[in-house]
Coordinates of C-alpha atoms (C1' of nucleotides) in Angstrom, one line a residue:
Chain A
M1473 CA -39.5 -8.5 76.2
P1474 CA -39.5 -12.0 77.6
D1475 CA -36.2 -13.6 78.0
K1476 CA -34.5 -12.3 74.9
P1477 CA -31.1 -14.1 75.0
A1478 CA -28.3 -11.6 75.2
L1479 CA -25.3 -11.5 73.0
L1480 CA -22.4 -13.4 74.4
L1481 CA -19.2 -11.6 73.5
H1482 CA -15.6 -12.4 74.2
D1483 CA -13.9 -9.9 76.5
T1484 CA -10.3 -9.0 76.0
L1485 CA -9.8 -8.0 79.6
T1486 CA -11.1 -11.2 81.2
R1487 CA -10.5 -13.4 78.2
R1488 CA -13.9 -15.1 78.4
P1489 CA -17.3 -14.6 76.9
I1490 CA -19.5 -12.3 78.8
P1491 CA -23.1 -11.3 78.2
V1492 CA -23.4 -7.9 76.6
T1493 CA -25.8 -5.8 78.6
P1494 CA -26.3 -2.1 79.2
A1495 CA -25.3 -1.0 82.7
D1496 CA -28.3 1.3 82.9
G1497 CA -30.6 -1.4 81.7
K1498 CA -31.7 0.7 78.8
R1499 CA -29.1 1.7 76.3
L1500 CA -25.8 0.2 75.5
G1501 CA -23.1 2.8 75.1
F1502 CA -20.0 1.8 73.1
Y1503 CA -17.0 3.5 71.7
G1504 CA -15.1 2.4 68.7
C1505 CA -11.8 3.8 67.7
G1506 CA -12.3 5.5 64.4
P1507 CA -9.9 6.2 61.5
T1508 CA -7.0 8.6 61.3
V1509 CA -8.0 10.6 58.2
Y1510 CA -4.8 11.1 56.2
G1511 CA -5.6 8.9 53.3
P1512 CA -8.1 6.4 52.0
A1513 CA -9.1 3.7 54.5
H1514 CA -8.1 0.2 53.4
I1515 CA -10.2 -2.9 53.6
G1516 CA -8.3 -3.9 56.7
N1517 CA -9.6 -0.9 58.5
F1518 CA -13.1 -1.7 57.2
R1519 CA -12.9 -5.2 58.5
T1520 CA -12.8 -3.7 62.0
F1521 CA -15.6 -1.2 61.4
I1522 CA -17.8 -3.8 59.8
A1523 CA -17.3 -6.1 62.8
Q1524 CA -18.3 -3.3 65.0
D1525 CA -21.3 -2.7 62.8
V1526 CA -22.4 -6.3 63.0
F1527 CA -22.0 -6.0 66.8
R1528 CA -24.3 -3.0 66.9
R1529 CA -26.9 -4.6 64.6
V1530 CA -27.1 -7.7 66.6
V1531 CA -27.4 -5.8 69.9
E1532 CA -30.1 -3.6 68.4
L1533 CA -32.0 -6.4 66.8
S1534 CA -32.0 -8.3 70.0
G1535 CA -33.9 -5.4 71.5
T1536 CA -31.3 -3.1 73.1
P1537 CA -30.9 0.4 71.8
T1538 CA -27.3 1.6 71.4
L1539 CA -25.3 4.8 71.7
H1540 CA -22.5 4.4 69.3
V1541 CA -19.6 6.8 69.4
R1542 CA -16.8 6.6 66.9
N1543 CA -14.1 9.3 66.7
I1544 CA -12.3 10.9 63.8
T1545 CA -8.6 11.3 64.5
D1546 CA -7.9 14.5 62.7
V1547 CA -4.7 15.6 64.4
D1548 CA -1.6 13.4 64.8
D1549 CA 1.9 13.1 63.3
K1550 CA 0.6 11.8 60.0
T1551 CA -2.2 14.2 59.4
I1552 CA 0.1 17.1 60.1
R1553 CA 2.9 15.7 58.0
D1554 CA 0.8 14.9 55.0
S1555 CA -1.3 18.1 55.1
V1556 CA 1.9 20.1 55.1
K1557 CA 3.1 18.0 52.2
A1558 CA -0.1 18.6 50.4
G1559 CA 0.1 22.3 51.0
Q1560 CA -3.3 22.3 52.7
S1561 CA -4.6 23.4 56.1
L1562 CA -5.0 20.5 58.5
T1563 CA -8.8 21.1 58.5
D1564 CA -9.1 21.1 54.7
F1565 CA -6.9 18.1 54.4
T1566 CA -8.7 16.0 57.0
Q1567 CA -12.1 17.1 55.9
H1568 CA -11.4 15.8 52.5
W1569 CA -10.4 12.3 53.7
T1570 CA -13.2 12.3 56.2
K1571 CA -15.7 12.8 53.4
L1572 CA -14.2 10.0 51.4
F1573 CA -14.3 7.8 54.5
H1574 CA -18.0 8.5 54.9
L1575 CA -18.7 7.6 51.3
D1576 CA -17.0 4.2 51.7
C1577 CA -18.9 3.6 55.0
A1578 CA -22.2 4.3 53.3
A1579 CA -21.3 2.0 50.3
L1580 CA -20.4 -0.8 52.7
N1581 CA -23.7 -0.4 54.5
L1582 CA -22.2 0.7 57.8
L1583 CA -24.6 2.3 60.2
S1584 CA -23.5 5.9 61.0
P1585 CA -22.4 6.3 64.6
H1586 CA -24.8 8.4 66.7
V1587 CA -21.9 10.6 67.6
E1588 CA -18.7 11.1 65.6
P1589 CA -16.5 13.5 67.5
K1590 CA -13.3 15.0 66.1
A1591 CA -10.1 15.3 68.1
T1592 CA -9.6 18.9 67.0
E1593 CA -13.0 19.9 68.2
H1594 CA -12.3 18.6 71.7
I1595 CA -9.1 20.3 72.6
P1596 CA -10.5 21.9 75.7
H1597 CA -11.8 18.6 76.9
Q1598 CA -8.4 17.1 76.5
I1599 CA -6.7 20.0 78.3
K1600 CA -9.2 19.6 81.1
M1601 CA -8.3 16.0 81.4
I1602 CA -4.6 16.7 81.5
E1603 CA -5.2 19.2 84.3
D1604 CA -7.1 16.6 86.3
L1605 CA -4.3 14.1 85.8
I1606 CA -1.7 16.6 87.0
K1607 CA -3.8 17.5 89.9
R1608 CA -4.2 13.9 90.9
G1609 CA -0.5 13.3 90.6
H1610 CA -0.6 11.1 87.5
A1611 CA 1.0 13.5 85.0
Y1612 CA 3.9 15.9 84.9
K1613 CA 5.2 18.6 82.7
A1614 CA 8.6 18.0 81.1
G1615 CA 11.3 20.4 80.4
D1616 CA 10.3 20.9 76.8
G1617 CA 6.7 21.9 77.6
S1618 CA 5.3 18.4 76.9
V1619 CA 3.1 16.7 79.5
Y1620 CA 3.5 13.0 80.2
F1621 CA 1.5 10.4 81.9
R1622 CA 3.4 8.7 84.7
V1623 CA 2.7 5.0 84.1
A1624 CA 4.2 4.0 87.5
S1625 CA 1.4 5.9 89.1
F1626 CA -1.3 3.5 87.8
A1627 CA -1.0 0.0 89.4
D1628 CA -3.3 -1.6 86.9
Y1629 CA -1.2 -0.6 83.9
G1630 CA -0.8 -3.6 81.5
K1631 CA -3.9 -5.4 82.7
L1632 CA -5.6 -5.4 79.3
S1633 CA -2.6 -6.4 77.2
H1634 CA -1.2 -8.7 79.9
L1635 CA 2.2 -7.3 79.4
E1636 CA 4.4 -7.7 82.4
D1637 CA 7.8 -6.1 83.3
R1638 CA 7.6 -4.0 80.3
E1639 CA 10.4 -1.7 81.5
L1640 CA 12.9 -4.5 81.1
R1641 CA 12.0 -4.9 77.5
L1642 CA 11.9 -1.3 76.6
G1643 CA 15.6 -0.9 76.2
A1644 CA 15.6 -3.4 73.4
A1645 CA 12.5 -2.2 71.7
Q1646 CA 13.4 1.5 71.9
G1647 CA 15.2 3.1 69.0
A1648 CA 18.7 4.2 69.9
N1649 CA 18.0 7.9 69.6
D1650 CA 14.5 9.0 70.0
S1651 CA 14.8 12.7 70.5
D1652 CA 11.1 13.0 71.2
E1653 CA 11.4 11.1 74.4
Y1654 CA 14.4 12.6 76.0
S1655 CA 12.6 14.5 78.7
K1656 CA 10.4 11.7 80.1
D1657 CA 11.0 10.4 83.6
A1658 CA 10.5 6.8 82.5
L1659 CA 10.5 5.1 79.1
A1660 CA 7.0 3.8 79.5
D1661 CA 5.5 7.2 80.2
F1662 CA 3.6 8.5 77.2
A1663 CA 2.7 12.0 76.0
L1664 CA -0.6 13.6 76.9
W1665 CA 0.4 17.0 75.4
K1666 CA 3.1 17.4 72.9
A1667 CA 5.0 20.7 72.8
H1668 CA 5.0 22.5 69.5
K1669 CA 7.8 21.7 67.1
P1670 CA 8.8 23.6 64.0
E1671 CA 7.5 20.8 61.7
D1672 CA 4.0 21.1 63.2
G1673 CA 3.6 24.4 61.4
A1674 CA 0.5 26.3 62.4
N1675 CA -1.0 23.2 64.0
A1676 CA -0.8 24.1 67.6
W1677 CA -3.2 25.1 70.4
D1678 CA -2.7 27.2 73.5
S1679 CA -2.6 25.4 76.8
P1680 CA -1.5 26.0 80.3
W1681 CA 1.8 24.4 79.3
G1682 CA 2.4 26.4 76.2
R1683 CA 1.5 25.9 72.6
G1684 CA 1.3 22.3 71.4
R1685 CA -1.1 19.6 70.6
P1686 CA -2.7 16.6 72.4
G1687 CA -1.2 13.2 72.4
W1688 CA -3.0 10.5 70.3
H1689 CA -4.4 8.4 73.2
L1690 CA -6.0 11.3 75.0
E1691 CA -8.7 12.1 72.5
C1692 CA -10.5 8.9 73.0
S1693 CA -10.4 9.2 76.7
A1694 CA -11.7 12.8 76.6
M1695 CA -14.4 12.2 74.0
S1696 CA -15.7 9.0 75.5
L1697 CA -16.0 10.8 78.8
E1698 CA -17.9 13.6 77.1
Y1699 CA -20.4 11.4 75.3
L1700 CA -20.5 8.2 77.3
G1701 CA -19.4 9.1 80.8
A1702 CA -16.6 7.9 83.0
E1703 CA -17.9 4.3 82.7
F1704 CA -19.6 2.8 79.7
D1705 CA -20.5 -0.6 78.4
L1706 CA -18.0 -1.5 75.7
H1707 CA -15.0 -0.3 73.8
S1708 CA -13.6 -1.8 70.7
G1709 CA -11.0 -1.5 68.0
G1710 CA -8.4 -3.4 66.0
I1711 CA -6.3 -5.9 67.8
D1712 CA -3.2 -3.8 67.4
L1713 CA -4.8 -1.1 69.5
I1714 CA -4.8 -3.2 72.7
F1715 CA -1.3 -2.0 73.3
P1716 CA -0.5 0.8 73.7
H1717 CA -3.5 2.7 72.7
H1718 CA -6.2 1.1 74.8
E1719 CA -3.9 0.5 77.7
N1720 CA -3.1 4.1 77.8
E1721 CA -6.7 5.1 77.5
I1722 CA -7.5 3.0 80.5
A1723 CA -4.7 4.6 82.5
Q1724 CA -5.7 8.1 81.6
S1725 CA -9.4 7.7 82.1
C1726 CA -9.3 5.8 85.3
C1727 CA -6.8 8.1 86.8
A1728 CA -8.6 11.3 85.6
T1729 CA -12.1 10.3 86.6
G1730 CA -11.7 7.6 89.3
G1731 CA -14.2 5.5 87.2
H1732 CA -13.6 2.1 85.7
F1733 CA -13.8 3.2 82.1
A1734 CA -15.1 0.5 79.7
R1735 CA -16.8 -2.6 81.2
H1736 CA -16.1 -4.8 78.2
W1737 CA -13.5 -4.9 75.5
M1738 CA -13.8 -6.2 72.0
H1739 CA -10.9 -6.5 69.6
I1740 CA -11.0 -7.5 65.9
A1741 CA -8.2 -9.5 64.4
H1742 CA -6.3 -8.3 61.4
L1743 CA -7.0 -8.9 57.8
M1744 CA -4.4 -10.7 55.8
V1745 CA -4.0 -10.7 52.0
D1746 CA -3.0 -13.7 50.0
G1747 CA -1.8 -15.4 53.2
G1748 CA 0.5 -12.6 54.3
K1749 CA 0.3 -9.2 55.9
M1750 CA -1.0 -6.3 54.0
S1751 CA 1.5 -3.7 53.2
K1752 CA 2.0 -1.0 50.6
S1753 CA 5.4 -2.3 49.6
L1754 CA 3.9 -5.7 48.7
G1755 CA 1.3 -4.0 46.6
N1756 CA -1.5 -5.9 48.3
L1757 CA -3.1 -3.1 50.3
Y1758 CA -6.5 -2.6 48.8
T1759 CA -8.9 0.3 49.2
L1760 CA -12.6 0.0 48.4
D1761 CA -11.9 2.1 45.3
D1762 CA -9.3 -0.3 44.1
L1763 CA -11.7 -3.2 44.3
K1764 CA -14.5 -1.2 42.7
Q1765 CA -12.2 -0.5 39.8
R1766 CA -11.7 -4.2 39.4
G1767 CA -15.4 -4.6 39.0
F1768 CA -16.4 -5.7 42.5
T1769 CA -19.2 -4.2 44.4
P1770 CA -19.1 -2.9 48.0
A1771 CA -21.7 -5.6 48.9
E1772 CA -19.3 -8.3 47.7
V1773 CA -16.5 -6.7 49.7
R1774 CA -18.6 -6.6 52.8
Y1775 CA -19.5 -10.2 52.4
V1776 CA -15.9 -11.2 52.2
L1777 CA -14.9 -9.1 55.2
V1778 CA -17.6 -10.6 57.3
S1779 CA -17.0 -14.2 56.2
G1780 CA -14.4 -15.0 58.9
H1781 CA -14.8 -14.9 62.6
Y1782 CA -13.8 -11.4 63.9
R1783 CA -11.4 -12.8 66.5
G1784 CA -9.3 -14.8 64.0
P1785 CA -7.2 -13.6 61.1
L1786 CA -9.0 -13.5 57.8
N1787 CA -7.3 -14.2 54.5
F1788 CA -8.5 -11.9 51.8
T1789 CA -8.0 -12.9 48.2
L1790 CA -9.5 -11.5 45.0
H1791 CA -10.9 -14.9 44.3
S1792 CA -12.9 -14.7 47.5
L1793 CA -14.7 -11.8 45.9
D1794 CA -15.8 -14.0 43.1
A1795 CA -17.0 -16.5 45.6
A1796 CA -18.9 -13.8 47.4
R1797 CA -20.6 -12.7 44.1
S1798 CA -21.8 -16.3 43.5
A1799 CA -22.9 -16.8 47.0
L1800 CA -24.9 -13.5 47.0
A1801 CA -26.4 -14.4 43.7
N1802 CA -27.8 -17.6 45.3
L1803 CA -29.3 -15.6 48.1
V1804 CA -30.9 -13.3 45.6
K1805 CA -32.4 -16.3 43.8
F1806 CA -33.8 -17.7 47.0
E1807 CA -35.2 -14.3 48.0
K1808 CA -36.8 -14.0 44.6
V1809 CA -38.4 -17.4 44.8
L1810 CA -39.9 -16.4 48.2
R1811 CA -41.1 -13.1 46.9
D1812 CA -42.7 -14.6 43.9
K1813 CA -44.6 -17.0 46.2
T1814 CA -45.9 -14.1 48.3
G1815 CA -47.3 -12.5 45.2
I1816 CA -45.4 -9.3 46.0
M1817 CA -44.1 -8.1 42.7
A1818 CA -42.3 -4.9 43.5
P1819 CA -39.3 -5.1 45.9
Q1820 CA -40.6 -4.2 49.3
S1821 CA -38.9 -1.9 51.6
H1822 CA -36.1 -3.8 53.4
D1823 CA -37.2 -2.2 56.7
E1824 CA -40.7 -3.4 56.3
F1825 CA -39.6 -7.0 56.4
V1826 CA -37.2 -6.4 59.2
R1827 CA -39.4 -4.4 61.5
N1828 CA -41.8 -7.1 62.4
G1829 CA -39.3 -9.8 61.6
N1830 CA -37.8 -12.5 63.7
A1831 CA -35.2 -15.1 62.9
G1832 CA -37.9 -17.8 62.2
I1833 CA -36.5 -20.5 60.0
F1834 CA -33.1 -18.9 60.5
E1835 CA -33.1 -19.3 64.2
A1836 CA -29.9 -21.3 64.2
A1837 CA -28.1 -18.5 62.3
W1838 CA -29.3 -16.0 64.8
L1839 CA -28.1 -18.1 67.7
A1840 CA -24.7 -18.3 66.0
L1841 CA -24.6 -14.5 65.9
L1842 CA -25.6 -14.3 69.6
D1843 CA -22.7 -16.6 70.4
D1844 CA -19.7 -14.2 70.0
L1845 CA -20.9 -12.9 66.6
N1846 CA -20.1 -16.1 64.8
V1847 CA -20.9 -14.8 61.3
P1848 CA -19.3 -17.6 59.3
K1849 CA -21.3 -20.1 61.2
A1850 CA -24.4 -18.0 60.8
L1851 CA -23.9 -17.9 57.0
G1852 CA -23.4 -21.6 57.0
C1853 CA -26.8 -22.0 58.7
V1854 CA -28.4 -19.6 56.3
F1855 CA -27.2 -21.6 53.3
G1856 CA -28.2 -24.8 55.0
V1857 CA -31.7 -23.5 55.3
V1858 CA -31.7 -22.1 51.8
N1859 CA -30.7 -25.5 50.4
S1860 CA -33.1 -27.5 52.4
T1861 CA -36.2 -25.3 52.2
K1862 CA -38.8 -26.5 49.7
V1863 CA -40.4 -23.3 48.8
A1864 CA -42.7 -25.0 46.3
G1865 CA -44.8 -26.3 49.2
F1866 CA -45.1 -22.9 50.9
S1867 CA -48.3 -20.9 51.2
A1868 CA -48.1 -17.2 50.6
A1869 CA -48.1 -16.7 54.3
D1870 CA -45.3 -19.2 54.8
A1871 CA -43.3 -17.4 52.1
K1872 CA -43.9 -14.0 53.7
A1873 CA -42.8 -15.2 57.1
A1874 CA -39.7 -16.8 55.6
L1875 CA -39.0 -13.6 53.6
G1876 CA -39.2 -11.5 56.8
S1877 CA -36.9 -13.9 58.5
L1878 CA -34.4 -13.9 55.7
H1879 CA -34.2 -10.2 55.7
F1880 CA -34.0 -10.1 59.5
I1881 CA -30.9 -12.3 59.5
L1882 CA -29.3 -10.6 56.5
D1883 CA -29.9 -7.3 58.2
A1884 CA -28.2 -8.5 61.3
I1885 CA -25.1 -9.2 59.2
G1886 CA -25.6 -6.1 57.2
I1887 CA -25.9 -7.8 53.9
V1888 CA -28.0 -6.0 51.3
L1889 CA -28.9 -8.2 48.4
P1890 CA -27.8 -6.8 45.1
E1891 CA -30.5 -5.8 42.6
I1892 CA -31.9 -8.8 40.9
I1893 CA -30.0 -9.0 37.7
A1894 CA -32.8 -10.4 35.7
E1895 CA -35.0 -7.4 36.5
K1896 CA -32.4 -5.0 35.1
T1897 CA -33.5 -3.8 31.7
V1898 CA -30.8 -4.1 29.1
T1899 CA -31.0 -2.3 25.8
V1900 CA -30.4 -4.7 23.0
P1901 CA -29.0 -3.2 19.8
D1902 CA -31.2 -3.6 16.8
D1903 CA -28.8 -5.8 14.8
I1904 CA -28.4 -8.1 17.8
Q1905 CA -32.1 -8.3 18.2
Q1906 CA -32.5 -9.2 14.6
L1907 CA -30.0 -11.9 14.7
A1908 CA -31.7 -13.3 17.8
E1909 CA -35.1 -13.3 16.0
Q1910 CA -33.6 -15.0 13.0
R1911 CA -32.3 -17.7 15.2
W1912 CA -35.7 -18.1 16.8
V1913 CA -37.2 -18.5 13.4
A1914 CA -34.6 -21.1 12.4
K1915 CA -35.2 -22.9 15.7
Q1916 CA -38.9 -23.0 15.1
A1917 CA -38.2 -24.5 11.7
K1918 CA -36.0 -27.0 13.4
N1919 CA -33.1 -25.8 11.3
W1920 CA -30.6 -26.6 14.1
A1921 CA -27.5 -25.9 12.0
A1922 CA -28.6 -22.4 11.1
A1923 CA -29.8 -21.8 14.7
D1924 CA -26.5 -22.8 16.2
E1925 CA -24.7 -20.7 13.6
L1926 CA -26.6 -17.7 14.7
R1927 CA -26.0 -18.4 18.3
K1928 CA -22.3 -18.5 17.7
K1929 CA -22.5 -15.2 15.9
L1930 CA -24.3 -13.6 18.8
E1931 CA -21.8 -15.0 21.2
A1932 CA -18.9 -13.6 19.2
A1933 CA -20.7 -10.2 19.5
G1934 CA -20.9 -10.7 23.2
W1935 CA -24.5 -11.7 23.6
V1936 CA -26.0 -14.9 25.0
I1937 CA -29.4 -16.4 24.1
K1938 CA -31.4 -18.2 26.7
D1939 CA -34.5 -20.0 25.5
T1940 CA -37.5 -19.9 27.8
K1941 CA -40.8 -21.7 27.9
D1942 CA -42.3 -19.8 25.0
G1943 CA -39.6 -17.4 23.7
F1944 CA -36.1 -16.3 24.2
E1945 CA -34.0 -13.7 26.0
V1946 CA -30.9 -11.9 24.8
R1947 CA -28.4 -10.9 27.4
P1948 CA -25.0 -9.5 27.5
K1949 CA -22.4 -12.2 28.0
Chain B
rG236 C1' 12.8 -13.0 74.5
rG237 C1' 7.5 -11.7 76.4
rC238 C1' 2.2 -11.7 75.2
rG239 C1' -1.5 -13.0 71.7
rA240 C1' -4.0 -15.4 67.2
rG241 C1' -3.7 -19.2 63.7
rG242 C1' -2.3 -23.9 60.8
rU243 C1' -9.2 -28.1 58.7
rA244 C1' -10.5 -30.4 51.1
rG245 C1' -8.2 -27.0 44.8
rC246 C1' -9.5 -21.9 47.3
rC247 C1' -12.2 -19.5 51.6
rA248 C1' -14.1 -21.0 56.2
rA249 C1' -17.2 -23.1 60.8
rG250 C1' -17.0 -27.0 64.4
rU251 C1' -17.0 -31.1 68.0
rG252 C1' -14.2 -36.1 73.4
rG253 C1' -17.6 -40.5 69.6
rU254 C1' -15.9 -40.1 64.1
rA255 C1' -15.7 -33.5 59.7
rA256 C1' -21.2 -27.0 58.7
rG257 C1' -21.3 -23.8 54.8
rG258 C1' -19.6 -20.9 50.4
rC259 C1' -16.7 -20.9 45.9
rA260 C1' -14.6 -24.1 42.3
rG261 C1' -15.0 -29.1 40.2
rG262 C1' -17.6 -33.7 38.7
rA263 C1' -22.1 -37.0 37.5
rG264 C1' -27.2 -37.3 36.4
rU265 C1' -32.4 -35.6 35.0
rC266 C1' -34.4 -32.2 31.7
rU267 C1' -33.9 -29.4 27.3
rG268 C1' -32.7 -30.3 19.4
rC269 C1' -28.0 -27.8 21.5
rA270 C1' -27.1 -24.3 25.3
rA271 C1' -28.9 -21.8 29.7
rA272 C1' -31.9 -22.3 33.8
rA273 C1' -34.0 -25.6 37.3
rC274 C1' -33.7 -30.1 40.1
rU275 C1' -30.9 -34.5 42.2
rC276 C1' -26.4 -36.4 43.7
rC277 C1' -21.0 -36.6 44.5
rU278 C1' -16.2 -34.4 46.1
rA279 C1' -11.2 -34.3 53.4
rU280 C1' -10.7 -42.5 56.4
rG281 C1' -8.9 -36.6 57.1
rC282 C1' -8.3 -31.6 60.5
rG283 C1' 0.7 -28.8 60.7
rA284 C1' 4.4 -33.0 62.9
rC285 C1' 5.5 -36.3 66.8
rG286 C1' 4.4 -38.3 71.4
rG287 C1' 0.8 -38.8 75.8
rU288 C1' -4.2 -39.2 78.4
rU289 C1' -8.8 -42.0 77.0
rC290 C1' -12.9 -47.4 75.3
rA291 C1' -12.6 -43.2 71.8
rA292 C1' -8.8 -37.0 69.9
rU293 C1' -9.1 -33.2 64.6
rU294 C1' -11.2 -31.7 69.5
rC295 C1' -7.6 -32.5 76.1
rC296 C1' -2.1 -32.4 77.6
rG297 C1' 3.2 -32.0 76.1
rU298 C1' 7.1 -31.1 72.7
rC299 C1' 8.4 -29.4 68.0
rC300 C1' 7.7 -26.9 63.0
rC301 C1' 5.4 -23.0 60.2
rU302 C1' 2.4 -18.3 59.5
rC303 C1' 0.6 -13.7 61.4
rG304 C1' 0.0 -9.6 65.1
rC305 C1' 1.6 -6.5 69.3
rC306 C1' 5.9 -5.2 72.5
rU307 C1' 5.1 3.3 72.6
rC308 C1' 1.4 6.8 68.6
rC309 C1' -0.5 0.6 62.8
rA310 C1' -7.8 -1.3 62.3

RNA sequence: GGCGAGGUAGCCAAGUGGUAAGGCAGGAGUCUGCAAAACUCCUAUGCGACGGUUCAAUUCCGUCCCUCGCCUCCA
């Protein structure tokens, strides 16, 4: 592949754009922190997963295969608490929400990770890592049977989040009585293994330190090691995970393996709603189902979530979904005009266009994607091309090339055009059809008053008439 | 208090040391009996405020105001 430009991606650690390349020169291994499955994921969660999805698509379309690992967190305080509340086993409870998560992912056109490991299925891996950390002097067992990571033992701690002298701040940040933390040597130390507590119920595993369960951060370290190795190409997640989650992962992994862990860090900014933060109490925390119930499609939701740069906050509003619908409709129209020009009547397989595709007339949009995944700029470029392209002068071959390029760029962003509305068959009730025909007759007779009267009647019934060259169409309003 | 992100038209949102992409919404026109569609065109002397550097700043620097995130288990 001659001089394919690599994706330039901002790196959280060095705070500058760095070309994304696989260390082994073949396949790019990356880990994305997945959901904690204790309820429906909200659109803020999906903003992150969609950004990771676009990342993967761009890398793959630029010619580099990926190995995508995204975990399922199926054991932590909340999953335990809520499964107990629901009277279900932890497994049943988390499987339920995992299933729903997968449905949402599919609806939003997210590529499935190649590996999707669950925390509960990697307890031995996590125990092994704790043992290594104790052996190397980075962890210690506390009086209550919990095991903690000794932050002071890792000189690079804080490098990712750029937090300095954290110890000094901890007094202020720490709640007055945190009974969970009494046995730690230092406030900054964090749990690798949490000793069993009564409220954990049956959710405990045997370990060299007694029954208990792994700490949250550990699963990602253990599972990334298992599937990607001690060092891998990129790690990503929501911006809020920088500290402490990713900082702790780095500490654990580097100290346990002696490797350097992730080479590149990508973090996605938060989604805001109506100019403010999303929160349950404000009633502005939307799930995909919420929006579907309001009549919006997952494609529209994806369009909105992708329409702001991943490193900046994005303001979500219901109105933006309306805007997305119109914008998508315009893309559909453009696509149809091109398709008509090619003479291809039936919708072709999306893959067929993409497979041999290249950015072509959408080169500028593709370059925007390669420059730190600038999707909003790319979309601007796409519409610029759509507006300025005179398809009328195209040959069938031109149209086919343009069609392939359009699908290539849309595929990179993960946009799937909705079914063309005009092609949907709608059953028109007989009485409506009759009225429409009466109007047509009146129109032919140039009886405008009667024709308009009938049009009004139809509109009142919820139907709209559109005259065409040599006939008319009746459609639901 | 520390670290970070951001404040660009009615709404959403790119971008640049040389005079503001794109989407939505809105407006005008052509064409249609009307309507729809289609096509054409228009819509920020302005980029939070105030200073500074510069021939030139929305873009660089400084101060300030506001919003949002993180500061031990929130994407």
